Amino acid sequence: DPVHNGHVLPVEAAAMKFELRRVLYVPARLSPHKDQAPTDARHRVAMLALALSGRPDWSIDLEELDREPPSWTVETLRSIAARHPGDEIWLLMGTDLLAGFARWREPEAILGLARIAAFHREPFVGPGLVVPGVPGIADRLAIFDAGSVKISATDLRNDLAAGNRIGGRVPGPVAEYITKHGLYKPGMPQR
């Protein structure tokens, strides 16, 4: 929050590399690791829709926004698998998230529901790469290089709060939306 090129470019690379027919973005109502989302869901979904515009095979799944928090990946994957029986599901993440995967809720069940495609994300690359010791992960994990995308949503929010430009780090229409709605400015309610 906000959606940025680090959420889009690695997915483009994964879609090509793994020949994905469809991509679902699933915004969380509330991450299990956060007390509160910085911005209201309607703004997050609107920015995501702008970032995905022109990609008919990419869509937004609102399931987690309709569910009581926190959002657990295993529950979302079970629901997606039930709605798309027979489809092979890939869960895309950075190697930074992969490093903590063993602490996720039911990591072995997640591996039974989806394959994991993890793109390189600093500092979890090369000697810093951490592959969690979850049984069965070796057969269900593909680590790939999606190019150098060093963008942090936290840094973006901080830059916006300080009045700095964020051009080149978010899709143009997303930057326009942020400006139009005055998002991420200090003292401005984001809800």
Coordinates of C-alpha atoms in Angstrom, one line a residue:
D1 CA 0.0 0.0 0.0
P2 CA 0.3 1.7 -2.4
V3 CA 0.6 -0.7 -5.3
H4 CA 3.9 -0.1 -7.0
N5 CA 6.0 -1.4 -9.9
G6 CA 7.5 -4.0 -7.5
H7 CA 4.0 -5.5 -7.3
V8 CA 3.6 -5.5 -11.1
L9 CA 7.0 -6.1 -12.8
P10 CA 7.8 -9.4 -11.0
V11 CA 4.3 -10.7 -11.7
E12 CA 4.8 -10.0 -15.4
A13 CA 8.0 -11.9 -15.3
A14 CA 6.4 -14.8 -13.5
A15 CA 3.4 -14.9 -15.8
M16 CA 5.8 -15.3 -18.8
K17 CA 8.2 -17.7 -17.1
F18 CA 5.6 -20.1 -15.7
E19 CA 3.0 -19.5 -18.6
L20 CA 0.3 -18.4 -16.2
R21 CA -3.1 -18.0 -17.9
R22 CA -4.6 -15.8 -15.2
V23 CA -3.3 -13.7 -12.4
L24 CA -5.4 -12.9 -9.3
Y25 CA -4.4 -10.0 -7.0
V26 CA -5.9 -10.5 -3.5
P27 CA -5.8 -7.4 -1.4
A28 CA -5.9 -8.2 2.3
R29 CA -8.4 -6.6 4.6
L30 CA -5.8 -6.8 7.3
S31 CA -2.5 -8.6 7.2
P32 CA -1.9 -10.9 10.1
H33 CA 1.4 -9.0 10.6
K34 CA -0.1 -5.5 10.8
D35 CA -2.5 -3.7 13.2
Q36 CA -4.1 -1.7 10.5
A37 CA -4.0 -1.1 6.8
P38 CA -2.6 2.4 6.1
T39 CA -5.3 3.2 3.5
D40 CA -8.9 2.4 3.2
A41 CA -9.7 -0.7 1.0
R42 CA -11.6 1.3 -1.6
H43 CA -8.5 3.4 -2.3
R44 CA -6.3 0.3 -2.4
V45 CA -8.6 -1.5 -4.8
A46 CA -9.0 1.6 -7.0
M47 CA -5.2 1.9 -7.2
L48 CA -4.8 -1.8 -8.0
A49 CA -7.4 -1.6 -10.7
L50 CA -5.5 1.3 -12.3
A51 CA -2.2 -0.7 -12.1
L52 CA -3.8 -3.7 -13.7
S53 CA -5.6 -1.8 -16.5
G54 CA -5.1 -3.2 -20.0
R55 CA -4.3 -6.7 -18.7
P56 CA -7.5 -8.7 -19.3
D57 CA -6.0 -11.8 -17.8
W58 CA -5.2 -10.1 -14.5
S59 CA -8.0 -9.4 -12.0
I60 CA -8.7 -8.5 -8.5
D61 CA -10.2 -11.0 -6.1
L62 CA -12.0 -9.2 -3.2
E63 CA -12.5 -12.3 -1.1
E64 CA -10.1 -11.3 1.7
L65 CA -11.8 -7.8 1.9
D66 CA -15.1 -9.5 2.6
R67 CA -13.7 -11.8 5.3
E68 CA -13.1 -11.0 8.9
P69 CA -9.4 -10.3 9.6
P70 CA -6.8 -11.4 9.7
S71 CA -6.3 -12.8 6.2
W72 CA -4.7 -16.2 6.2
T73 CA -3.1 -17.3 2.9
V74 CA -4.1 -20.9 3.4
E75 CA -7.8 -20.0 3.7
T76 CA -7.6 -17.9 0.6
L77 CA -5.9 -20.6 -1.4
R78 CA -8.5 -23.2 -0.2
S79 CA -11.3 -20.9 -1.5
I80 CA -9.5 -20.3 -4.8
A81 CA -8.9 -24.0 -5.3
A82 CA -12.5 -24.7 -4.7
R83 CA -13.6 -22.1 -7.2
H84 CA -11.1 -23.2 -9.8
P85 CA -10.9 -27.0 -9.5
G86 CA -8.2 -28.6 -11.6
D87 CA -6.2 -25.4 -12.1
E88 CA -2.6 -25.4 -11.0
I89 CA -2.2 -22.5 -8.5
W90 CA 1.0 -20.6 -8.1
L91 CA 1.6 -18.3 -5.1
L92 CA 3.9 -15.4 -6.0
M93 CA 6.1 -13.8 -3.4
G94 CA 9.5 -12.2 -2.9
T95 CA 12.3 -14.1 -1.3
D96 CA 11.9 -11.7 1.6
L97 CA 8.5 -13.3 2.4
L98 CA 9.8 -16.8 1.5
A99 CA 12.4 -16.4 4.3
G100 CA 9.6 -16.4 6.9
F101 CA 7.3 -18.9 5.2
A102 CA 7.8 -21.6 7.9
R103 CA 6.0 -19.3 10.4
W104 CA 2.9 -18.9 8.2
R105 CA -0.3 -20.6 9.2
E106 CA -0.2 -24.2 7.8
P107 CA 2.7 -23.9 5.5
E108 CA 2.5 -27.6 4.5
A109 CA -1.2 -27.1 3.6
I110 CA -0.2 -24.1 1.5
L111 CA 2.3 -26.3 -0.4
G112 CA -0.4 -28.8 -1.0
L113 CA -2.6 -26.2 -2.6
A114 CA -0.1 -24.1 -4.6
R115 CA 3.4 -24.1 -6.0
I116 CA 5.5 -21.1 -4.9
A117 CA 7.3 -18.8 -7.3
A118 CA 9.6 -16.6 -5.4
F119 CA 11.4 -13.7 -7.1
H120 CA 14.7 -12.3 -5.8
R121 CA 14.2 -9.5 -3.3
E122 CA 17.0 -7.8 -1.4
P123 CA 18.6 -8.8 0.9
F124 CA 17.4 -12.4 0.5
V125 CA 19.4 -13.2 -2.6
G126 CA 22.7 -15.1 -3.2
P127 CA 24.2 -15.9 0.2
G128 CA 21.4 -14.2 1.9
L129 CA 18.7 -16.5 0.3
V130 CA 16.8 -18.3 3.0
V131 CA 14.7 -21.4 2.0
P132 CA 12.6 -22.4 5.0
G133 CA 12.8 -26.0 6.2
V134 CA 9.2 -26.9 5.4
P135 CA 8.6 -30.5 4.4
G136 CA 7.9 -30.8 0.7
I137 CA 9.1 -27.3 -0.2
A138 CA 11.9 -28.4 -2.6
D139 CA 9.4 -29.9 -5.0
R140 CA 7.0 -27.0 -4.9
L141 CA 9.3 -24.0 -5.0
A142 CA 10.8 -22.1 -8.0
I143 CA 13.1 -19.2 -7.3
F144 CA 13.6 -16.8 -10.2
D145 CA 15.1 -13.5 -11.1
A146 CA 12.6 -10.9 -12.1
G147 CA 15.1 -8.1 -12.6
S148 CA 16.1 -5.5 -10.1
V149 CA 13.0 -3.9 -8.5
K150 CA 14.0 -2.3 -5.3
I151 CA 10.8 -0.5 -4.2
S152 CA 9.3 -0.4 -0.8
A153 CA 5.8 0.6 -0.1
T154 CA 6.9 2.0 3.3
D155 CA 9.5 4.1 1.6
L156 CA 6.9 5.3 -0.9
R157 CA 4.5 6.3 1.9
N158 CA 7.4 8.1 3.7
D159 CA 8.4 10.0 0.6
L160 CA 4.8 11.0 -0.1
A161 CA 4.4 12.2 3.5
A162 CA 7.5 14.3 3.0
G163 CA 6.2 15.7 -0.2
N164 CA 8.8 13.9 -2.4
R165 CA 8.0 12.7 -5.9
I166 CA 7.5 9.0 -6.5
G167 CA 7.6 9.0 -10.3
G168 CA 8.9 5.8 -11.9
R169 CA 8.2 3.7 -8.8
V170 CA 4.4 3.4 -9.3
P171 CA 2.3 3.2 -12.5
G172 CA 1.5 6.6 -13.8
P173 CA -2.3 6.3 -13.2
V174 CA -1.6 5.3 -9.6
A175 CA 0.5 8.3 -9.0
E176 CA -2.3 10.5 -10.4
Y177 CA -4.8 8.8 -8.1
I178 CA -2.6 9.4 -5.1
T179 CA -2.3 13.1 -5.9
K180 CA -5.9 13.5 -6.7
H181 CA -7.0 12.0 -3.4
G182 CA -4.3 13.5 -1.3
L183 CA -3.2 10.0 0.0
Y184 CA -0.3 9.4 2.4
K185 CA 0.1 13.1 3.4
P186 CA 0.8 13.7 7.1
G187 CA -2.3 14.5 9.1
M188 CA -4.6 13.4 6.3
P189 CA -7.0 10.6 7.2
Q190 CA -6.4 7.6 4.8
R191 CA -9.6 5.9 5.8

